Amino acid sequence: MTTTHAENRNGNYPGKGVGGAVGVAILGKGTVGTEVLRLLGEFSDNLEQRIGGRIEVRGVAVSNLDKHKDAPEVQGLTLTDDARSLITRDDVDVVVELIGGIDYPRELVLESLKNGKSVVTANKALVAAHADELSQAANEAGVDLYYEAAVAAAIPVVGMLRRSLAGDQVQRISGIVNGTTNYILDAMTTTGMSYEDALAEATRLGYAEADPTADVEGHDAASKAAILASMGFHTRVTYGDVHCEGITQITPADIEAAKKSDETIKLLAICERLTDDNGATVGVNARVHPTLVPNEHPLAAVDKSYNAIFVEAEAAGRLMFYGNGAGGAPTASAVLGDLVGAARNKVHGGRAPADNPYADYPVVDFGEVSTRYHINMTVNDRVGVLADLARTFADAGVSLSAVRQEESGDEAHLIVVTHQAREKDLQVIVDTLAKHDDVRSVNSVIRLDA
């Protein structure tokens, strides 16, 4: 029996039946695509048993045929530079998108979904920007849209939010979701390297791209934060909703100051449900910025290029997911996990849990979020300067948690830690301090928000 899109929209999702082959088109053959093809060949018999039918790769789309035509993993397969010729084939059931970027992959994924193909993608930028549109297309066609690999490669955080915590209420998600920046900050912490030297070492070892901007400026983490917030709070949060700061301004002096406070600097993606005094949800917020993490917190111990995601839920309590958040093999593992799920549904019928942004909470502006500041200043060393500067905080209604002063000649280094206050009020204080006659420089401002 042929299943039409109209029948799918009415909730009928019949499968091919046990033994039916599942045709797959793979778009892109970079590091991840190559690993996916290798693992499909290596695990084909086991995957058939798990799915109930055999995965058959109908073709691989690449941008440069000459570059890939002799690769062992594509021998015997259709290799094309025309992706549309694959996704429109009647014998393709699932499309695996591994191209990267936004505009062109969006066209291909939408066309695939509208043609009744389930889609597996590792494209965080695409999902963060267009999840609503893609999810709607998948729902209308009655097919699956999977993207576990888009957040933290092999770390199963999307499945956890979509299935394991589906009956709970997530309050907060915070995590290290970019391996490049974690490696750089860890190297600065453990070896005393400057940011520039740590970045050079990360590049030499292959942890950083030739152009590391997306990583070090926080854009990669912001895309992932948008996905996590959308899933955790059942509210559509896009990349543009995420406040984003990177690590390029972090100095060895900041690292040393953190050590003296028994803290570690990490680039965190933070997604938070905001409530009123009665505990009712008033909105959600997602942000990415360098953060001082207490050394007793589990995230402080995440070293090298590893990722970790810390989830706080009402009933489940505190959970942490840790592992390789990038790389060809870990990402391919997540892609194959999604592919098995999509293929199994094609064989046995049914659909995976779909995105459900039913809550539709407002996204709260970052300026209204409560946080804490660690402010490092160089000030004139004179009697009364500390009391004078403290009034700047008091006048703005912000109380101080700790103050540390280190004298050096006619100047002093002053470290001030605030209690929680609205971000916009704290920013006004920093701007005022920068103009104060006794403040020679505001050296750094780092949030405490783990």
Short mmCIF file of C-alpha atoms in Angstrom, two decimals:
data_model
loop_
_atom_site.label_atom_id
_atom_site.label_comp_id
_atom_site.label_asym_id
_atom_site.label_seq_id
_atom_site.Cartn_x
_atom_site.Cartn_y
_atom_site.Cartn_z
CA MET A 1 0.00 0.00 0.00
CA THR A 2 1.31 3.44 -0.88
CA THR A 3 1.25 5.99 1.94
CA THR A 4 0.27 9.49 0.82
CA HIS A 5 1.15 12.73 2.54
CA ALA A 6 -2.54 13.25 3.28
CA GLU A 7 -2.70 9.93 5.12
CA ASN A 8 0.43 10.90 7.04
CA ARG A 9 -1.13 14.16 8.15
CA ASN A 10 -4.07 12.17 9.53
CA GLY A 11 -1.72 10.20 11.75
CA ASN A 12 -1.28 6.96 9.75
CA TYR A 13 2.38 6.00 9.44
CA PRO A 14 2.54 2.45 7.99
CA GLY A 15 5.98 0.94 7.43
CA LYS A 16 7.62 -1.15 4.73
CA GLY A 17 7.52 -4.25 6.92
CA VAL A 18 10.39 -6.32 8.30
CA GLY A 19 12.96 -7.05 5.61
CA GLY A 20 12.24 -3.91 3.62
CA ALA A 21 15.32 -2.03 2.44
CA VAL A 22 15.75 1.59 3.50
CA GLY A 23 17.29 3.80 0.83
CA VAL A 24 19.61 6.52 2.08
CA ALA A 25 21.12 9.57 0.36
CA ILE A 26 24.16 11.17 1.96
CA LEU A 27 24.79 14.84 1.23
CA GLY A 28 28.37 15.84 1.96
CA LYS A 29 31.52 13.78 2.37
CA GLY A 30 33.77 15.73 4.68
CA THR A 31 35.22 14.27 7.87
CA VAL A 32 31.83 13.29 9.26
CA GLY A 33 30.39 12.00 5.98
CA THR A 34 33.45 9.83 5.41
CA GLU A 35 33.12 8.34 8.90
CA VAL A 36 29.39 7.70 8.39
CA LEU A 37 30.09 5.79 5.17
CA ARG A 38 32.87 3.81 6.82
CA LEU A 39 30.72 2.82 9.80
CA LEU A 40 27.76 1.95 7.57
CA GLY A 41 29.99 -0.50 5.73
CA GLU A 42 31.56 -1.90 8.89
CA PHE A 43 28.33 -2.29 10.89
CA SER A 44 25.89 -3.10 8.09
CA ASP A 45 24.87 -6.54 9.38
CA ASN A 46 24.38 -5.35 12.96
CA LEU A 47 22.42 -2.34 11.80
CA GLU A 48 20.12 -4.55 9.73
CA GLN A 49 19.31 -6.58 12.82
CA ARG A 50 18.61 -3.46 14.86
CA ILE A 51 16.42 -1.90 12.19
CA GLY A 52 14.64 -4.93 10.75
CA GLY A 53 15.71 -4.00 7.24
CA ARG A 54 18.91 -3.25 5.39
CA ILE A 55 20.25 0.27 4.86
CA GLU A 56 21.17 0.78 1.22
CA VAL A 57 23.11 3.92 0.29
CA ARG A 58 21.61 5.14 -2.99
CA GLY A 59 24.23 7.80 -3.54
CA VAL A 60 26.57 10.41 -2.13
CA ALA A 61 26.47 14.09 -3.13
CA VAL A 62 29.71 16.08 -3.10
CA SER A 63 30.77 19.45 -4.44
CA ASN A 64 33.96 18.17 -6.11
CA LEU A 65 33.73 14.84 -7.91
CA ASP A 66 37.44 14.64 -8.72
CA LYS A 67 38.37 15.00 -5.06
CA HIS A 68 36.28 12.03 -3.94
CA LYS A 69 35.92 9.67 -6.89
CA ASP A 70 38.80 7.40 -5.81
CA ALA A 71 37.89 7.25 -2.11
CA PRO A 72 37.42 3.61 -1.04
CA GLU A 73 34.19 4.26 0.86
CA VAL A 74 32.33 5.45 -2.28
CA GLN A 75 33.37 2.66 -4.62
CA GLY A 76 30.29 0.99 -6.04
CA LEU A 77 28.07 3.91 -5.00
CA THR A 78 26.53 6.67 -7.08
CA LEU A 79 28.68 9.78 -6.64
CA THR A 80 27.17 13.02 -7.87
CA ASP A 81 27.53 16.77 -7.59
CA ASP A 82 23.76 17.15 -8.06
CA ALA A 83 22.24 16.70 -4.61
CA ARG A 84 18.70 17.26 -5.89
CA SER A 85 18.99 14.28 -8.18
CA LEU A 86 19.38 12.12 -5.07
CA ILE A 87 16.77 13.60 -2.77
CA THR A 88 14.03 13.36 -5.39
CA ARG A 89 14.62 9.66 -6.14
CA ASP A 90 11.69 7.37 -5.34
CA ASP A 91 14.00 4.78 -3.77
CA VAL A 92 15.44 7.23 -1.20
CA ASP A 93 13.68 7.10 2.17
CA VAL A 94 16.11 9.03 4.40
CA VAL A 95 18.38 11.96 3.57
CA VAL A 96 21.49 12.57 5.69
CA GLU A 97 22.59 16.22 5.43
CA LEU A 98 26.26 16.81 6.33
CA ILE A 99 27.05 19.81 4.14
CA GLY A 100 27.11 22.64 6.68
CA GLY A 101 26.07 26.25 6.20
CA ILE A 102 22.49 27.45 6.13
CA ASP A 103 20.91 28.59 2.86
CA TYR A 104 21.71 25.76 0.46
CA PRO A 105 21.22 22.98 3.05
CA ARG A 106 17.91 24.56 4.05
CA GLU A 107 16.67 24.27 0.48
CA LEU A 108 17.74 20.64 0.26
CA VAL A 109 16.33 19.65 3.65
CA LEU A 110 12.98 21.35 3.00
CA GLU A 111 12.70 19.72 -0.41
CA SER A 112 13.56 16.34 1.10
CA LEU A 113 10.95 16.65 3.83
CA LYS A 114 8.27 17.85 1.43
CA ASN A 115 9.01 14.85 -0.78
CA GLY A 116 8.34 12.48 2.11
CA LYS A 117 11.94 11.77 3.06
CA SER A 118 12.98 11.69 6.69
CA VAL A 119 16.05 13.82 7.38
CA VAL A 120 19.04 13.37 9.66
CA THR A 121 21.27 16.43 10.01
CA ALA A 122 24.32 17.45 12.03
CA ASN A 123 23.89 21.09 11.00
CA LYS A 124 23.58 23.17 14.18
CA ALA A 125 23.44 26.51 12.35
CA LEU A 126 20.58 25.32 10.17
CA VAL A 127 18.55 23.92 13.06
CA ALA A 128 19.15 26.99 15.25
CA ALA A 129 17.99 29.32 12.48
CA HIS A 130 15.13 27.38 10.90
CA ALA A 131 13.87 24.70 13.31
CA ASP A 132 10.28 25.97 13.15
CA GLU A 133 10.11 25.82 9.37
CA LEU A 134 11.81 22.42 9.18
CA SER A 135 9.67 20.91 11.93
CA GLN A 136 6.49 22.14 10.27
CA ALA A 137 7.54 20.61 6.95
CA ALA A 138 8.33 17.29 8.68
CA ASN A 139 4.96 17.28 10.46
CA GLU A 140 3.01 18.07 7.30
CA ALA A 141 4.73 15.24 5.44
CA GLY A 142 4.54 12.80 8.34
CA VAL A 143 8.28 12.14 8.39
CA ASP A 144 11.10 12.42 10.90
CA LEU A 145 13.60 15.22 11.50
CA TYR A 146 16.56 14.13 13.63
CA TYR A 147 19.49 16.29 14.76
CA GLU A 148 21.23 14.72 17.75
CA ALA A 149 24.66 15.44 16.25
CA ALA A 150 23.90 19.16 15.94
CA VAL A 151 24.51 19.92 19.62
CA ALA A 152 27.30 17.82 21.15
CA ALA A 153 28.18 15.02 18.72
CA ALA A 154 27.99 11.68 20.55
CA ILE A 155 26.72 13.16 23.83
CA PRO A 156 23.01 12.15 23.78
CA VAL A 157 21.54 15.40 25.02
CA VAL A 158 18.87 15.91 22.35
CA GLY A 159 17.45 12.43 22.94
CA MET A 160 17.55 13.08 26.68
CA LEU A 161 15.51 16.26 26.36
CA ARG A 162 13.17 14.88 23.71
CA ARG A 163 12.46 11.53 25.39
CA SER A 164 14.02 10.88 28.80
CA LEU A 165 12.90 14.18 30.37
CA ALA A 166 9.67 14.50 28.39
CA GLY A 167 7.67 14.03 31.58
CA ASP A 168 9.71 16.46 33.70
CA GLN A 169 10.16 20.22 33.81
CA VAL A 170 13.63 21.44 32.94
CA GLN A 171 14.66 24.51 34.91
CA ARG A 172 18.16 25.19 33.62
CA ILE A 173 20.74 23.87 31.16
CA SER A 174 24.34 24.99 31.36
CA GLY A 175 27.24 23.49 29.53
CA ILE A 176 30.55 23.48 27.74
CA VAL A 177 29.48 22.86 24.15
CA ASN A 178 32.54 23.96 22.20
CA GLY A 179 35.72 21.90 22.39
CA THR A 180 37.99 24.50 20.80
CA THR A 181 37.35 27.15 23.43
CA ASN A 182 37.50 24.63 26.25
CA TYR A 183 40.90 23.46 25.04
CA ILE A 184 42.19 27.05 24.85
CA LEU A 185 40.93 28.00 28.31
CA ASP A 186 42.22 24.76 29.81
CA ALA A 187 45.66 25.34 28.27
CA MET A 188 45.73 28.89 29.64
CA THR A 189 44.78 27.56 33.08
CA THR A 190 47.17 24.62 33.28
CA THR A 191 50.23 26.04 31.49
CA GLY A 192 49.97 29.81 31.89
CA MET A 193 49.80 30.33 28.11
CA SER A 194 48.44 33.54 26.66
CA TYR A 195 45.23 33.36 24.63
CA GLU A 196 47.22 33.79 21.41
CA ASP A 197 49.64 30.96 22.23
CA ALA A 198 46.86 28.63 23.33
CA LEU A 199 44.94 29.31 20.11
CA ALA A 200 48.08 28.60 18.06
CA GLU A 201 48.53 25.30 19.89
CA ALA A 202 44.86 24.38 19.36
CA THR A 203 45.26 25.11 15.66
CA ARG A 204 48.43 23.01 15.44
CA LEU A 205 46.67 20.05 17.05
CA GLY A 206 43.60 20.37 14.81
CA TYR A 207 41.19 21.52 17.53
CA ALA A 208 40.78 24.95 15.94
CA GLU A 209 39.85 25.76 12.34
CA ALA A 210 42.04 27.96 10.14
CA ASP A 211 39.40 30.63 10.77
CA PRO A 212 38.39 30.04 14.42
CA THR A 213 35.94 32.96 14.62
CA ALA A 214 32.77 30.87 15.01
CA ASP A 215 34.32 29.06 17.95
CA VAL A 216 36.26 31.74 19.83
CA GLU A 217 33.58 34.42 19.45
CA GLY A 218 30.92 32.06 20.80
CA HIS A 219 28.78 31.75 17.66
CA ASP A 220 29.02 27.95 17.52
CA ALA A 221 27.97 27.67 21.17
CA ALA A 222 25.13 30.15 20.61
CA SER A 223 23.60 27.96 17.89
CA LYS A 224 23.70 25.02 20.26
CA ALA A 225 22.24 27.08 23.10
CA ALA A 226 19.28 28.00 20.88
CA ILE A 227 18.60 24.31 20.20
CA LEU A 228 18.93 23.31 23.85
CA ALA A 229 16.65 26.11 25.05
CA SER A 230 14.03 25.31 22.41
CA MET A 231 13.92 21.66 23.41
CA GLY A 232 14.29 22.13 27.15
CA PHE A 233 11.58 24.77 27.51
CA HIS A 234 9.25 23.83 24.63
CA THR A 235 9.63 27.32 23.25
CA ARG A 236 11.19 28.32 19.95
CA VAL A 237 14.49 30.07 20.60
CA THR A 238 16.61 31.06 17.61
CA TYR A 239 20.28 31.92 17.26
CA GLY A 240 19.34 35.62 17.14
CA ASP A 241 17.74 35.35 20.59
CA VAL A 242 20.99 34.25 22.25
CA HIS A 243 23.29 36.80 23.89
CA CYS A 244 26.79 35.87 22.73
CA GLU A 245 30.29 36.74 23.95
CA GLY A 246 33.51 34.88 23.18
CA ILE A 247 36.84 34.30 24.91
CA THR A 248 39.20 36.54 22.92
CA GLN A 249 39.50 39.07 25.76
CA ILE A 250 40.44 36.55 28.45
CA THR A 251 43.97 37.17 29.73
CA PRO A 252 46.45 35.26 31.94
CA ALA A 253 45.64 37.83 34.64
CA ASP A 254 41.98 36.77 34.50
CA ILE A 255 43.02 33.13 34.80
CA GLU A 256 45.20 33.89 37.83
CA ALA A 257 42.44 35.91 39.49
CA ALA A 258 40.08 32.98 39.02
CA LYS A 259 42.58 30.63 40.65
CA LYS A 260 42.86 32.91 43.68
CA SER A 261 39.08 32.73 44.01
CA ASP A 262 39.13 28.91 43.68
CA GLU A 263 37.30 29.17 40.37
CA THR A 264 37.88 28.25 36.71
CA ILE A 265 36.91 30.23 33.61
CA LYS A 266 34.77 28.33 31.11
CA LEU A 267 32.79 29.43 28.06
CA LEU A 268 29.29 28.35 29.03
CA ALA A 269 26.05 28.11 27.14
CA ILE A 270 23.35 28.86 29.70
CA CYS A 271 19.64 28.30 29.12
CA GLU A 272 17.34 29.28 31.95
CA ARG A 273 13.66 29.24 32.83
CA LEU A 274 12.87 32.51 34.62
CA THR A 275 10.15 32.62 37.27
CA ASP A 276 8.33 35.18 39.39
CA ASP A 277 8.12 35.21 43.20
CA ASN A 278 5.37 32.59 43.07
CA GLY A 279 7.41 30.20 40.92
CA ALA A 280 5.41 30.79 37.74
CA THR A 281 7.40 30.88 34.51
CA VAL A 282 7.63 34.38 33.05
CA GLY A 283 10.03 33.60 30.21
CA VAL A 284 13.24 31.93 29.14
CA ASN A 285 16.71 33.15 28.30
CA ALA A 286 19.73 31.72 26.49
CA ARG A 287 23.22 33.18 26.61
CA VAL A 288 26.85 32.35 25.93
CA HIS A 289 29.74 34.04 27.72
CA PRO A 290 32.92 33.35 29.70
CA THR A 291 31.89 32.32 33.19
CA LEU A 292 33.65 31.83 36.51
CA VAL A 293 32.78 28.32 37.68
CA PRO A 294 33.47 27.27 41.31
CA ASN A 295 36.05 24.49 41.33
CA GLU A 296 33.67 22.21 43.25
CA HIS A 297 31.17 22.37 40.37
CA PRO A 298 31.40 19.36 37.99
CA LEU A 299 31.81 21.62 34.94
CA ALA A 300 35.05 23.07 36.32
CA ALA A 301 36.80 19.70 35.90
CA VAL A 302 35.93 19.33 32.20
CA ASP A 303 39.33 19.65 30.53
CA LYS A 304 41.00 19.60 27.12
CA SER A 305 38.49 19.59 24.24
CA TYR A 306 35.75 17.70 26.05
CA ASN A 307 32.16 18.88 26.31
CA ALA A 308 29.70 18.54 29.18
CA ILE A 309 26.09 19.56 29.64
CA PHE A 310 24.59 20.06 33.09
CA VAL A 311 20.81 19.82 33.36
CA GLU A 312 18.63 20.75 36.32
CA ALA A 313 15.07 19.40 36.26
CA GLU A 314 12.29 19.58 38.81
CA ALA A 315 11.90 15.85 39.43
CA ALA A 316 15.14 14.36 38.07
CA GLY A 317 17.35 16.85 39.89
CA ARG A 318 20.87 17.53 38.61
CA LEU A 319 22.22 15.52 35.66
CA MET A 320 25.47 15.82 33.71
CA PHE A 321 26.36 14.43 30.28
CA TYR A 322 30.04 14.31 29.37
CA GLY A 323 32.14 13.22 26.41
CA ASN A 324 33.59 14.13 23.02
CA GLY A 325 31.45 16.91 21.65
CA ALA A 326 33.06 17.08 18.21
CA GLY A 327 35.20 15.11 15.77
CA GLY A 328 34.47 12.83 12.87
CA ALA A 329 33.88 9.56 14.71
CA PRO A 330 31.83 10.92 17.66
CA THR A 331 29.65 12.99 15.34
CA ALA A 332 29.21 10.03 12.98
CA SER A 333 28.10 7.95 15.95
CA ALA A 334 25.30 10.41 16.68
CA VAL A 335 24.34 10.57 13.00
CA LEU A 336 24.12 6.78 12.80
CA GLY A 337 22.02 6.68 15.96
CA ASP A 338 19.55 9.05 14.31
CA LEU A 339 19.71 7.13 11.05
CA VAL A 340 18.85 3.89 12.83
CA GLY A 341 15.85 5.59 14.41
CA ALA A 342 14.63 7.07 11.14
CA ALA A 343 15.19 3.79 9.25
CA ARG A 344 13.42 1.75 11.91
CA ASN A 345 10.37 3.98 11.59
CA LYS A 346 10.44 3.51 7.81
CA VAL A 347 10.44 -0.27 8.30
CA HIS A 348 8.02 -0.66 11.20
CA GLY A 349 5.93 2.49 10.81
CA GLY A 350 5.39 5.37 13.21
CA ARG A 351 7.33 8.54 13.87
CA ALA A 352 9.86 9.79 16.37
CA PRO A 353 8.79 12.41 18.95
CA ALA A 354 8.56 15.72 17.13
CA ASP A 355 9.48 19.18 18.38
CA ASN A 356 6.59 20.67 20.33
CA PRO A 357 7.08 24.36 21.19
CA TYR A 358 3.65 24.45 22.80
CA ALA A 359 4.71 26.55 25.82
CA ASP A 360 5.69 29.54 23.67
CA TYR A 361 7.24 31.45 26.57
CA PRO A 362 8.62 34.90 25.79
CA VAL A 363 12.38 35.12 25.35
CA VAL A 364 13.52 37.53 28.06
CA ASP A 365 16.01 40.21 27.08
CA PHE A 366 19.48 39.59 28.50
CA GLY A 367 19.40 42.95 30.28
CA GLU A 368 16.59 41.67 32.52
CA VAL A 369 18.46 38.52 33.54
CA SER A 370 19.95 38.39 37.03
CA THR A 371 23.62 37.53 37.24
CA ARG A 372 26.78 38.35 39.22
CA TYR A 373 29.93 40.19 38.17
CA HIS A 374 33.62 39.71 38.96
CA ILE A 375 35.19 43.10 38.14
CA ASN A 376 38.95 43.59 37.99
CA MET A 377 40.04 47.26 38.13
CA THR A 378 43.23 49.27 38.45
CA VAL A 379 42.55 52.27 40.71
CA ASN A 380 44.43 55.13 42.38
CA ASP A 381 45.87 54.05 45.72
CA ARG A 382 44.50 56.74 48.02
CA VAL A 383 42.64 56.79 51.31
CA GLY A 384 38.89 56.44 50.82
CA VAL A 385 38.94 55.20 47.22
CA LEU A 386 37.36 51.88 48.14
CA ALA A 387 34.50 53.52 50.02
CA ASP A 388 34.00 55.97 47.15
CA LEU A 389 33.76 53.23 44.57
CA ALA A 390 31.50 51.14 46.78
CA ARG A 391 28.99 53.99 46.70
CA THR A 392 28.78 53.59 42.92
CA PHE A 393 27.41 50.10 43.48
CA ALA A 394 25.17 51.15 46.35
CA ASP A 395 23.67 54.02 44.35
CA ALA A 396 22.64 51.49 41.69
CA GLY A 397 21.11 49.19 44.31
CA VAL A 398 23.76 46.49 43.88
CA SER A 399 25.37 44.93 46.95
CA LEU A 400 28.91 43.55 47.13
CA SER A 401 29.75 39.95 47.95
CA ALA A 402 33.54 40.28 48.20
CA VAL A 403 36.31 42.85 47.69
CA ARG A 404 40.02 42.15 47.34
CA GLN A 405 42.72 44.82 47.01
CA GLU A 406 46.37 44.40 46.01
CA GLU A 407 48.62 47.47 46.30
CA SER A 408 51.38 48.30 43.80
CA GLY A 409 53.12 51.69 44.03
CA ASP A 410 50.68 54.56 43.55
CA GLU A 411 47.98 52.26 42.17
CA ALA A 412 46.03 49.28 43.41
CA HIS A 413 44.36 46.30 41.78
CA LEU A 414 40.83 45.99 43.03
CA ILE A 415 38.65 42.92 42.55
CA VAL A 416 34.96 43.35 43.30
CA VAL A 417 32.39 40.53 43.28
CA THR A 418 28.73 41.52 43.28
CA HIS A 419 25.63 39.81 44.51
CA GLN A 420 22.98 39.02 41.91
CA ALA A 421 21.50 41.96 40.08
CA ARG A 422 19.96 42.68 36.72
CA GLU A 423 22.45 42.58 33.88
CA LYS A 424 21.49 46.03 32.64
CA ASP A 425 22.10 47.55 36.10
CA LEU A 426 25.49 45.90 36.39
CA GLN A 427 26.45 47.14 32.94
CA VAL A 428 25.58 50.71 33.96
CA ILE A 429 27.88 50.32 36.96
CA VAL A 430 30.75 49.13 34.76
CA ASP A 431 30.24 52.08 32.40
CA THR A 432 30.23 54.47 35.36
CA LEU A 433 33.39 52.95 36.83
CA ALA A 434 35.20 53.28 33.50
CA LYS A 435 34.62 57.05 33.67
CA HIS A 436 35.48 57.45 37.35
CA ASP A 437 38.44 59.73 38.13
CA ASP A 438 40.02 57.17 40.45
CA VAL A 439 39.65 54.21 38.08
CA ARG A 440 42.63 53.94 35.78
CA SER A 441 41.18 50.98 33.91
CA VAL A 442 38.50 48.33 34.13
CA ASN A 443 40.67 45.35 33.22
CA SER A 444 38.02 42.68 32.93
CA VAL A 445 34.42 41.85 33.72
CA ILE A 446 33.54 38.17 34.02
CA ARG A 447 30.21 36.74 35.12
CA LEU A 448 29.69 34.17 37.87
CA ASP A 449 26.74 32.16 36.65
CA ALA A 450 27.28 28.41 36.97
#
